[in-house]
Amino acid sequence: MKKWFAVIGDPIAQSKSPEMHNTWYEQDGLDAAYVPIQVKAEDLEKAVNSFKLLGVSGFNITIPHKTTIIPFLDEIDETAKHMGAVNTVVRLQNGNLKGYNTDGDGFVRSLEEKIGQEHRHQPLLIIGAGGAARGIAYALKKSGYEDITVTNRTISKAEDIIDALGSGKVITSDEVSKSLGQYKILIQATPAGMQYGGEVSLPFSIEQMSKGVIAADIVYNPLMTPFLRHAKAIGGTVVTGVGMFVHQGAIAYEHWLGHYPKTEFMIERITKQLNEA
Ligand code: NAP
């Protein structure tokens, strides 16, 4: 019988997830389909109950439902509980819906695909303290990153992340301006630089990045944000947001279908599309 999957969000038309998952199903010879569905905040509970009734095998959740979906699910995995956000739902054999979060692990896989594991002891700064930053911080800590600092416009949210991690440091935007050069790894986890994100810009200068910096951005449209362009211009290593996007989808795919799909060609394909856009 055909398996059905979906991504829900509002807006949803821009999502690249349907194309990615449908390509994997085709490659793997699966009788499955993945569709984008726009769901308004006030309709979320009804949508989740409908998926349950209709036997949808799994779905992804994007902005703005990642946190608000939690009370409507039957079970929540430990990582997602810790992060307070769900981006993947799996229908279990008994029909229960279980929430997971694959964003943080997707980011770490993408980062380490590029730089390996030898930088885990280096000082690392996460810029931003929203849902994605929280997941990334948790996954980095779990993977053995030892020296994590978080900065955010709203400082209390950065403090919440560090409290939840149980180690690490918080710094203000003013402090970042003076100390940016001390960090070997910089992770940009706000919408700054996003094509359709309005006028968001970082509340400090990025001029002080060190020459050997490893700069990762989780925004992937455009592929090269101003943050990454600067890092590249001074000879740094850059990690675009495409790898995180593909790996978070691949981990969801593995939860649903039991094996990891091919990610390398998918990263190349989406990178090419964005380069040509
Ligand atoms: P979120 O929960 O809304 O958090 C947004 C973060 O950005 C907060 O830290 C917020 O600071 C900060 N921010 C927003 N506007 C700002 C401004 N004008 N100046 C300074 N800081 C600002 O969003 P999210 O879910 O974490 O997502 C963040 C970005 O990551 C989005 O662009 C999203 O598309 C992208 N993303 C990419 C992937 C991927 O697979 N590559 C996955 C998930 C998300 P405050 O706390 O002060 O509001």
mmCIF file of C-alpha atoms and ligand atoms in Angstrom:
data_model
loop_
_atom_site.group_PDB
_atom_site.id
_atom_site.type_symbol
_atom_site.label_atom_id
_atom_site.label_comp_id
_atom_site.label_asym_id
_atom_site.label_seq_id
_atom_site.Cartn_x
_atom_site.Cartn_y
_atom_site.Cartn_z
ATOM 1 C CA MET A 1 0.000 0.000 0.000
ATOM 2 C CA LYS A 2 1.226 3.483 -0.808
ATOM 3 C CA LYS A 3 2.831 5.359 2.104
ATOM 4 C CA TRP A 4 1.987 9.031 2.564
ATOM 5 C CA PHE A 5 4.241 11.706 4.056
ATOM 6 C CA ALA A 6 3.881 15.486 4.353
ATOM 7 C CA VAL A 7 5.413 18.728 5.562
ATOM 8 C CA ILE A 8 3.162 21.213 7.343
ATOM 9 C CA GLY A 9 3.846 24.893 7.934
ATOM 10 C CA ASP A 10 2.629 28.378 7.090
ATOM 11 C CA PRO A 11 3.835 29.450 4.556
ATOM 12 C CA ILE A 12 4.870 26.185 2.915
ATOM 13 C CA ALA A 13 5.132 26.794 -0.856
ATOM 14 C CA GLN A 14 8.879 27.571 -0.622
ATOM 15 C CA SER A 15 9.765 24.240 1.027
ATOM 16 C CA LYS A 16 12.306 22.068 -0.770
ATOM 17 C CA SER A 17 11.409 19.031 1.350
ATOM 18 C CA PRO A 18 8.791 17.520 -1.055
ATOM 19 C CA GLU A 19 11.215 17.474 -3.974
ATOM 20 C CA MET A 20 13.988 16.013 -1.791
ATOM 21 C CA HIS A 21 11.919 13.207 -0.241
ATOM 22 C CA ASN A 22 10.088 12.295 -3.469
ATOM 23 C CA THR A 23 13.451 11.980 -5.245
ATOM 24 C CA TRP A 24 14.680 9.621 -2.522
ATOM 25 C CA TYR A 25 11.504 7.478 -2.770
ATOM 26 C CA GLU A 26 11.973 7.218 -6.514
ATOM 27 C CA GLN A 27 15.659 6.278 -6.139
ATOM 28 C CA ASP A 28 14.861 3.665 -3.524
ATOM 29 C CA GLY A 29 11.957 2.236 -5.577
ATOM 30 C CA LEU A 30 9.375 2.989 -2.861
ATOM 31 C CA ASP A 31 5.653 3.402 -3.428
ATOM 32 C CA ALA A 32 5.451 6.601 -1.375
ATOM 33 C CA ALA A 33 4.606 10.283 -1.807
ATOM 34 C CA TYR A 34 5.449 13.440 0.192
ATOM 35 C CA VAL A 35 3.213 16.519 -0.068
ATOM 36 C CA PRO A 36 3.373 20.104 1.253
ATOM 37 C CA ILE A 37 0.297 21.161 3.245
ATOM 38 C CA GLN A 38 -0.335 24.686 4.467
ATOM 39 C CA VAL A 39 -1.769 24.582 7.996
ATOM 40 C CA LYS A 40 -2.814 27.732 9.866
ATOM 41 C CA ALA A 41 -1.964 27.942 13.570
ATOM 42 C CA GLU A 42 -5.622 27.665 14.593
ATOM 43 C CA ASP A 43 -6.047 24.452 12.536
ATOM 44 C CA LEU A 44 -2.998 22.593 13.842
ATOM 45 C CA GLU A 45 -4.783 20.223 16.238
ATOM 46 C CA LYS A 46 -7.385 19.305 13.605
ATOM 47 C CA ALA A 47 -4.641 18.689 11.028
ATOM 48 C CA VAL A 48 -2.704 16.381 13.384
ATOM 49 C CA ASN A 49 -5.869 14.411 14.229
ATOM 50 C CA SER A 50 -6.724 14.098 10.526
ATOM 51 C CA PHE A 51 -3.256 12.705 9.750
ATOM 52 C CA LYS A 52 -3.737 10.173 12.515
ATOM 53 C CA LEU A 53 -7.156 9.152 11.207
ATOM 54 C CA LEU A 54 -5.977 8.894 7.610
ATOM 55 C CA GLY A 55 -2.926 6.795 8.502
ATOM 56 C CA VAL A 56 -0.246 9.195 7.231
ATOM 57 C CA SER A 57 3.103 7.413 7.886
ATOM 58 C CA GLY A 58 4.987 10.507 8.990
ATOM 59 C CA PHE A 59 5.352 14.242 8.532
ATOM 60 C CA ASN A 60 7.721 17.140 9.029
ATOM 61 C CA ILE A 61 6.846 20.360 10.801
ATOM 62 C CA THR A 62 8.219 23.749 9.957
ATOM 63 C CA ILE A 63 7.677 27.361 11.051
ATOM 64 C CA PRO A 64 5.509 28.272 12.982
ATOM 65 C CA HIS A 65 4.375 24.902 14.427
ATOM 66 C CA LYS A 66 7.553 23.260 15.795
ATOM 67 C CA THR A 67 6.736 24.024 19.445
ATOM 68 C CA THR A 68 2.953 24.336 19.419
ATOM 69 C CA ILE A 69 2.487 20.831 17.985
ATOM 70 C CA ILE A 70 3.877 19.143 21.128
ATOM 71 C CA PRO A 71 0.587 18.899 23.139
ATOM 72 C CA PHE A 72 -1.147 17.237 20.168
ATOM 73 C CA LEU A 73 1.310 14.310 19.928
ATOM 74 C CA ASP A 74 1.117 11.035 21.897
ATOM 75 C CA GLU A 75 4.850 10.663 22.601
ATOM 76 C CA ILE A 76 7.933 12.886 22.432
ATOM 77 C CA ASP A 77 11.493 11.621 22.055
ATOM 78 C CA GLU A 78 14.008 12.754 24.739
ATOM 79 C CA THR A 79 16.009 15.051 22.418
ATOM 80 C CA ALA A 80 12.882 16.804 21.139
ATOM 81 C CA LYS A 81 11.616 17.155 24.708
ATOM 82 C CA HIS A 82 14.883 18.737 25.747
ATOM 83 C CA MET A 83 14.760 21.102 22.766
ATOM 84 C CA GLY A 84 11.089 21.951 23.235
ATOM 85 C CA ALA A 85 10.563 21.586 19.490
ATOM 86 C CA VAL A 86 9.558 18.839 17.049
ATOM 87 C CA ASN A 87 10.360 18.788 13.321
ATOM 88 C CA THR A 88 9.550 15.143 12.546
ATOM 89 C CA VAL A 89 6.560 12.975 13.491
ATOM 90 C CA VAL A 90 6.529 9.187 13.118
ATOM 91 C CA ARG A 91 3.404 7.055 13.164
ATOM 92 C CA LEU A 92 4.221 4.073 15.386
ATOM 93 C CA GLN A 93 2.869 0.537 14.826
ATOM 94 C CA ASN A 94 0.178 1.067 17.481
ATOM 95 C CA GLY A 95 -0.998 4.210 15.640
ATOM 96 C CA ASN A 96 0.512 6.662 18.168
ATOM 97 C CA LEU A 97 2.219 9.773 16.799
ATOM 98 C CA LYS A 98 5.746 10.318 18.166
ATOM 99 C CA GLY A 99 7.679 13.596 17.801
ATOM 100 C CA TYR A 100 11.435 13.846 17.128
ATOM 101 C CA ASN A 101 13.819 16.682 16.379
ATOM 102 C CA THR A 102 16.451 16.057 13.704
ATOM 103 C CA ASP A 103 17.660 19.662 13.178
ATOM 104 C CA GLY A 104 20.553 19.603 15.662
ATOM 105 C CA ASP A 105 21.967 16.228 14.598
ATOM 106 C CA GLY A 106 21.491 17.268 10.961
ATOM 107 C CA PHE A 107 23.634 20.331 11.614
ATOM 108 C CA VAL A 108 26.441 18.377 13.332
ATOM 109 C CA ARG A 109 26.573 15.815 10.496
ATOM 110 C CA SER A 110 26.817 18.619 7.966
ATOM 111 C CA LEU A 111 29.531 20.457 9.938
ATOM 112 C CA GLU A 112 31.652 17.347 10.501
ATOM 113 C CA GLU A 113 31.273 16.207 6.897
ATOM 114 C CA LYS A 114 33.215 19.355 6.073
ATOM 115 C CA ILE A 115 35.659 19.748 9.000
ATOM 116 C CA GLY A 116 35.878 16.284 10.593
ATOM 117 C CA GLN A 117 35.862 15.747 14.344
ATOM 118 C CA GLU A 118 39.214 17.243 15.281
ATOM 119 C CA HIS A 119 37.851 20.668 16.241
ATOM 120 C CA ARG A 120 35.598 19.483 19.062
ATOM 121 C CA HIS A 121 37.845 21.074 21.702
ATOM 122 C CA GLN A 122 38.025 24.483 19.958
ATOM 123 C CA PRO A 123 36.111 27.569 21.163
ATOM 124 C CA LEU A 124 32.774 27.767 19.360
ATOM 125 C CA LEU A 125 30.220 30.602 19.248
ATOM 126 C CA ILE A 126 26.544 30.110 18.403
ATOM 127 C CA ILE A 127 24.857 33.307 17.190
ATOM 128 C CA GLY A 128 21.132 33.137 17.959
ATOM 129 C CA ALA A 129 19.055 31.341 20.575
ATOM 130 C CA GLY A 130 15.871 30.378 18.729
ATOM 131 C CA GLY A 131 14.543 26.872 18.120
ATOM 132 C CA ALA A 132 17.289 25.918 15.665
ATOM 133 C CA ALA A 133 20.120 27.287 17.835
ATOM 134 C CA ARG A 134 18.805 25.384 20.831
ATOM 135 C CA GLY A 135 18.798 22.094 18.916
ATOM 136 C CA ILE A 136 22.256 22.756 17.502
ATOM 137 C CA ALA A 137 23.687 23.566 20.949
ATOM 138 C CA TYR A 138 22.250 20.349 22.365
ATOM 139 C CA ALA A 139 23.546 18.213 19.482
ATOM 140 C CA LEU A 140 27.023 19.807 19.654
ATOM 141 C CA LYS A 141 27.263 19.125 23.381
ATOM 142 C CA LYS A 142 26.083 15.534 22.854
ATOM 143 C CA SER A 143 28.749 15.094 20.152
ATOM 144 C CA GLY A 144 31.533 16.202 22.505
ATOM 145 C CA TYR A 145 32.031 19.906 21.710
ATOM 146 C CA GLU A 146 33.581 21.207 24.909
ATOM 147 C CA ASP A 147 33.739 24.994 24.675
ATOM 148 C CA ILE A 148 30.335 26.427 23.676
ATOM 149 C CA THR A 149 29.382 30.115 23.932
ATOM 150 C CA VAL A 150 25.999 31.529 22.906
ATOM 151 C CA THR A 151 25.115 35.114 22.027
ATOM 152 C CA ASN A 152 21.654 36.439 21.224
ATOM 153 C CA ARG A 153 19.796 39.723 20.873
ATOM 154 C CA THR A 154 17.531 38.616 23.747
ATOM 155 C CA ILE A 155 20.169 37.531 26.238
ATOM 156 C CA SER A 156 17.791 35.592 28.525
ATOM 157 C CA LYS A 157 17.179 33.068 25.722
ATOM 158 C CA ALA A 158 20.921 32.449 25.376
ATOM 159 C CA GLU A 159 21.078 31.952 29.160
ATOM 160 C CA ASP A 160 18.249 29.397 28.950
ATOM 161 C CA ILE A 161 20.250 27.356 26.434
ATOM 162 C CA ILE A 162 23.404 27.373 28.557
ATOM 163 C CA ASP A 163 21.381 26.480 31.682
ATOM 164 C CA ALA A 164 19.855 23.542 29.821
ATOM 165 C CA LEU A 165 23.301 22.404 28.592
ATOM 166 C CA GLY A 166 24.757 22.634 32.081
ATOM 167 C CA SER A 167 28.011 24.182 30.793
ATOM 168 C CA GLY A 168 29.187 26.998 28.526
ATOM 169 C CA LYS A 169 29.026 30.783 28.471
ATOM 170 C CA VAL A 170 26.766 33.624 27.349
ATOM 171 C CA ILE A 171 28.077 36.866 25.861
ATOM 172 C CA THR A 172 26.347 40.080 24.788
ATOM 173 C CA SER A 173 26.497 41.608 21.315
ATOM 174 C CA ASP A 174 28.941 44.265 22.616
ATOM 175 C CA GLU A 175 31.243 41.551 23.928
ATOM 176 C CA VAL A 176 31.059 39.711 20.588
ATOM 177 C CA SER A 177 32.317 42.836 18.803
ATOM 178 C CA LYS A 178 35.477 42.677 20.935
ATOM 179 C CA SER A 179 36.022 38.908 21.058
ATOM 180 C CA LEU A 180 34.785 37.481 17.734
ATOM 181 C CA GLY A 181 38.360 36.722 16.637
ATOM 182 C CA GLN A 182 38.869 34.314 19.562
ATOM 183 C CA TYR A 183 36.395 31.762 18.237
ATOM 184 C CA LYS A 184 37.583 29.052 15.849
ATOM 185 C CA ILE A 185 34.027 27.968 14.953
ATOM 186 C CA LEU A 186 31.183 30.454 14.361
ATOM 187 C CA ILE A 187 27.617 29.249 13.813
ATOM 188 C CA GLN A 188 25.122 31.770 12.448
ATOM 189 C CA ALA A 189 21.672 30.537 13.565
ATOM 190 C CA THR A 190 19.425 33.599 13.070
ATOM 191 C CA PRO A 191 17.520 34.571 9.888
ATOM 192 C CA ALA A 192 20.160 37.277 9.150
ATOM 193 C CA GLY A 193 21.017 37.279 5.462
ATOM 194 C CA MET A 194 17.939 35.285 4.463
ATOM 195 C CA GLN A 195 16.531 36.215 1.071
ATOM 196 C CA TYR A 196 12.951 36.466 2.250
ATOM 197 C CA GLY A 197 13.702 37.313 5.876
ATOM 198 C CA GLY A 198 13.195 41.082 5.740
ATOM 199 C CA GLU A 199 15.942 43.358 6.941
ATOM 200 C CA VAL A 200 17.526 41.188 9.620
ATOM 201 C CA SER A 201 21.188 41.985 10.209
ATOM 202 C CA LEU A 202 23.475 40.907 13.040
ATOM 203 C CA PRO A 203 23.776 43.348 15.983
ATOM 204 C CA PHE A 204 27.616 43.354 15.821
ATOM 205 C CA SER A 205 30.342 43.690 13.204
ATOM 206 C CA ILE A 206 31.667 40.494 11.618
ATOM 207 C CA GLU A 207 34.908 42.203 10.550
ATOM 208 C CA GLN A 208 36.888 40.734 13.450
ATOM 209 C CA MET A 209 36.588 37.064 12.417
ATOM 210 C CA SER A 210 39.949 35.283 12.635
ATOM 211 C CA LYS A 211 41.636 34.199 9.401
ATOM 212 C CA GLY A 212 41.413 30.487 10.099
ATOM 213 C CA VAL A 213 37.757 30.671 11.082
ATOM 214 C CA ILE A 214 35.264 27.886 10.350
ATOM 215 C CA ALA A 215 31.984 29.683 9.631
ATOM 216 C CA ALA A 216 28.697 27.800 9.359
ATOM 217 C CA ASP A 217 25.379 29.425 8.461
ATOM 218 C CA ILE A 218 22.057 27.630 8.787
ATOM 219 C CA VAL A 219 20.327 29.974 6.341
ATOM 220 C CA TYR A 220 20.617 28.417 2.874
ATOM 221 C CA ASN A 221 18.746 30.826 0.625
ATOM 222 C CA PRO A 222 20.908 32.572 -0.463
ATOM 223 C CA LEU A 223 23.598 29.946 -0.294
ATOM 224 C CA MET A 224 26.330 32.475 0.454
ATOM 225 C CA THR A 225 25.022 34.866 3.112
ATOM 226 C CA PRO A 226 26.988 38.066 3.895
ATOM 227 C CA PHE A 227 28.348 36.191 6.960
ATOM 228 C CA LEU A 228 29.738 33.350 4.810
ATOM 229 C CA ARG A 229 30.959 35.691 2.081
ATOM 230 C CA HIS A 230 33.055 37.582 4.623
ATOM 231 C CA ALA A 231 34.476 34.364 6.105
ATOM 232 C CA LYS A 232 35.402 33.128 2.636
ATOM 233 C CA ALA A 233 36.963 36.447 1.664
ATOM 234 C CA ILE A 234 39.396 36.260 4.592
ATOM 235 C CA GLY A 235 40.332 32.644 3.791
ATOM 236 C CA GLY A 236 38.056 30.856 6.256
ATOM 237 C CA THR A 237 36.285 27.525 5.781
ATOM 238 C CA VAL A 238 32.575 27.902 5.067
ATOM 239 C CA VAL A 239 29.701 25.492 5.696
ATOM 240 C CA THR A 240 26.429 26.466 4.019
ATOM 241 C CA GLY A 241 22.964 25.636 5.426
ATOM 242 C CA VAL A 242 22.197 23.100 2.668
ATOM 243 C CA GLY A 243 23.998 20.231 4.415
ATOM 244 C CA MET A 244 21.950 20.739 7.588
ATOM 245 C CA PHE A 245 18.748 20.836 5.556
ATOM 246 C CA VAL A 246 19.545 17.598 3.704
ATOM 247 C CA HIS A 247 20.757 15.724 6.804
ATOM 248 C CA GLN A 248 17.782 16.744 8.974
ATOM 249 C CA GLY A 249 15.575 15.341 6.176
ATOM 250 C CA ALA A 250 17.704 12.197 5.870
ATOM 251 C CA ILE A 251 17.469 11.477 9.613
ATOM 252 C CA ALA A 252 13.658 11.903 9.383
ATOM 253 C CA TYR A 253 13.656 9.522 6.384
ATOM 254 C CA GLU A 254 15.605 6.970 8.423
ATOM 255 C CA HIS A 255 13.053 7.219 11.279
ATOM 256 C CA TRP A 256 10.234 6.557 8.812
ATOM 257 C CA LEU A 257 11.751 4.001 6.466
ATOM 258 C CA GLY A 258 14.618 2.367 8.335
ATOM 259 C CA HIS A 259 17.645 3.354 6.240
ATOM 260 C CA TYR A 260 19.691 6.486 5.520
ATOM 261 C CA PRO A 261 19.113 7.884 2.004
ATOM 262 C CA LYS A 262 21.889 9.155 -0.285
ATOM 263 C CA THR A 263 22.806 12.642 0.884
ATOM 264 C CA GLU A 264 25.912 13.603 -1.088
ATOM 265 C CA PHE A 265 24.238 13.966 -4.490
ATOM 266 C CA MET A 266 21.253 15.719 -2.827
ATOM 267 C CA ILE A 267 23.510 18.372 -1.255
ATOM 268 C CA GLU A 268 25.188 18.895 -4.654
ATOM 269 C CA ARG A 269 21.837 19.094 -6.433
ATOM 270 C CA ILE A 270 20.261 21.655 -4.074
ATOM 271 C CA THR A 271 23.493 23.667 -3.971
ATOM 272 C CA LYS A 272 23.476 23.785 -7.791
ATOM 273 C CA GLN A 273 19.817 24.872 -7.871
ATOM 274 C CA LEU A 274 20.489 27.666 -5.390
ATOM 275 C CA ASN A 275 23.625 28.755 -7.241
ATOM 276 C CA GLU A 276 21.603 29.065 -10.436
ATOM 277 C CA ALA A 277 18.592 30.796 -8.802
HETATM 278 P P1 NAP B 1 13.437 31.355 15.690
HETATM 279 O O1 NAP B 1 13.133 30.313 16.699
HETATM 280 O O2 NAP B 1 12.405 32.344 15.303
HETATM 281 O O3 NAP B 1 14.746 32.157 16.241
HETATM 282 C C1 NAP B 1 15.249 33.263 15.549
HETATM 283 C C2 NAP B 1 16.570 33.710 16.171
HETATM 284 O O4 NAP B 1 17.080 34.795 15.397
HETATM 285 C C3 NAP B 1 16.444 34.226 17.605
HETATM 286 O O5 NAP B 1 17.671 33.993 18.254
HETATM 287 C C4 NAP B 1 16.248 35.735 17.361
HETATM 288 O O6 NAP B 1 16.657 36.560 18.438
HETATM 289 C C5 NAP B 1 17.189 35.957 16.208
HETATM 290 N N1 NAP B 1 16.802 37.152 15.447
HETATM 291 C C6 NAP B 1 15.660 37.317 14.743
HETATM 292 N N2 NAP B 1 15.646 38.559 14.200
HETATM 293 C C7 NAP B 1 16.787 39.173 14.604
HETATM 294 C C8 NAP B 1 17.338 40.466 14.387
HETATM 295 N N3 NAP B 1 16.702 41.386 13.664
HETATM 296 N N4 NAP B 1 18.533 40.749 14.948
HETATM 297 C C9 NAP B 1 19.170 39.831 15.703
HETATM 298 N N5 NAP B 1 18.710 38.597 15.957
HETATM 299 C C10 NAP B 1 17.524 38.265 15.404
HETATM 300 O O7 NAP B 1 13.936 30.703 14.309
HETATM 301 P P2 NAP B 1 14.688 29.299 14.093
HETATM 302 O O8 NAP B 1 13.680 28.244 13.894
HETATM 303 O O9 NAP B 1 15.718 29.146 15.139
HETATM 304 O O10 NAP B 1 15.373 29.545 12.660
HETATM 305 C C11 NAP B 1 16.406 30.476 12.481
HETATM 306 C C12 NAP B 1 16.848 30.451 11.021
HETATM 307 O O11 NAP B 1 17.362 29.171 10.705
HETATM 308 C C13 NAP B 1 15.711 30.696 10.021
HETATM 309 O O12 NAP B 1 16.211 31.526 9.010
HETATM 310 C C14 NAP B 1 15.408 29.315 9.480
HETATM 311 O O13 NAP B 1 14.916 29.360 8.153
HETATM 312 C C15 NAP B 1 16.787 28.664 9.516
HETATM 313 N N6 NAP B 1 16.750 27.195 9.639
HETATM 314 C C16 NAP B 1 17.468 26.462 8.751
HETATM 315 C C17 NAP B 1 17.464 25.085 8.847
HETATM 316 C C18 NAP B 1 18.250 24.245 7.860
HETATM 317 O O14 NAP B 1 17.926 23.069 7.700
HETATM 318 N N7 NAP B 1 19.287 24.778 7.224
HETATM 319 C C19 NAP B 1 16.724 24.440 9.859
HETATM 320 C C20 NAP B 1 16.008 25.227 10.777
HETATM 321 C C21 NAP B 1 16.037 26.613 10.646
HETATM 322 P P3 NAP B 1 15.634 36.934 19.630
HETATM 323 O O15 NAP B 1 15.647 35.744 20.547
HETATM 324 O O16 NAP B 1 16.209 38.148 20.239
HETATM 325 O O17 NAP B 1 14.279 37.170 19.000
#
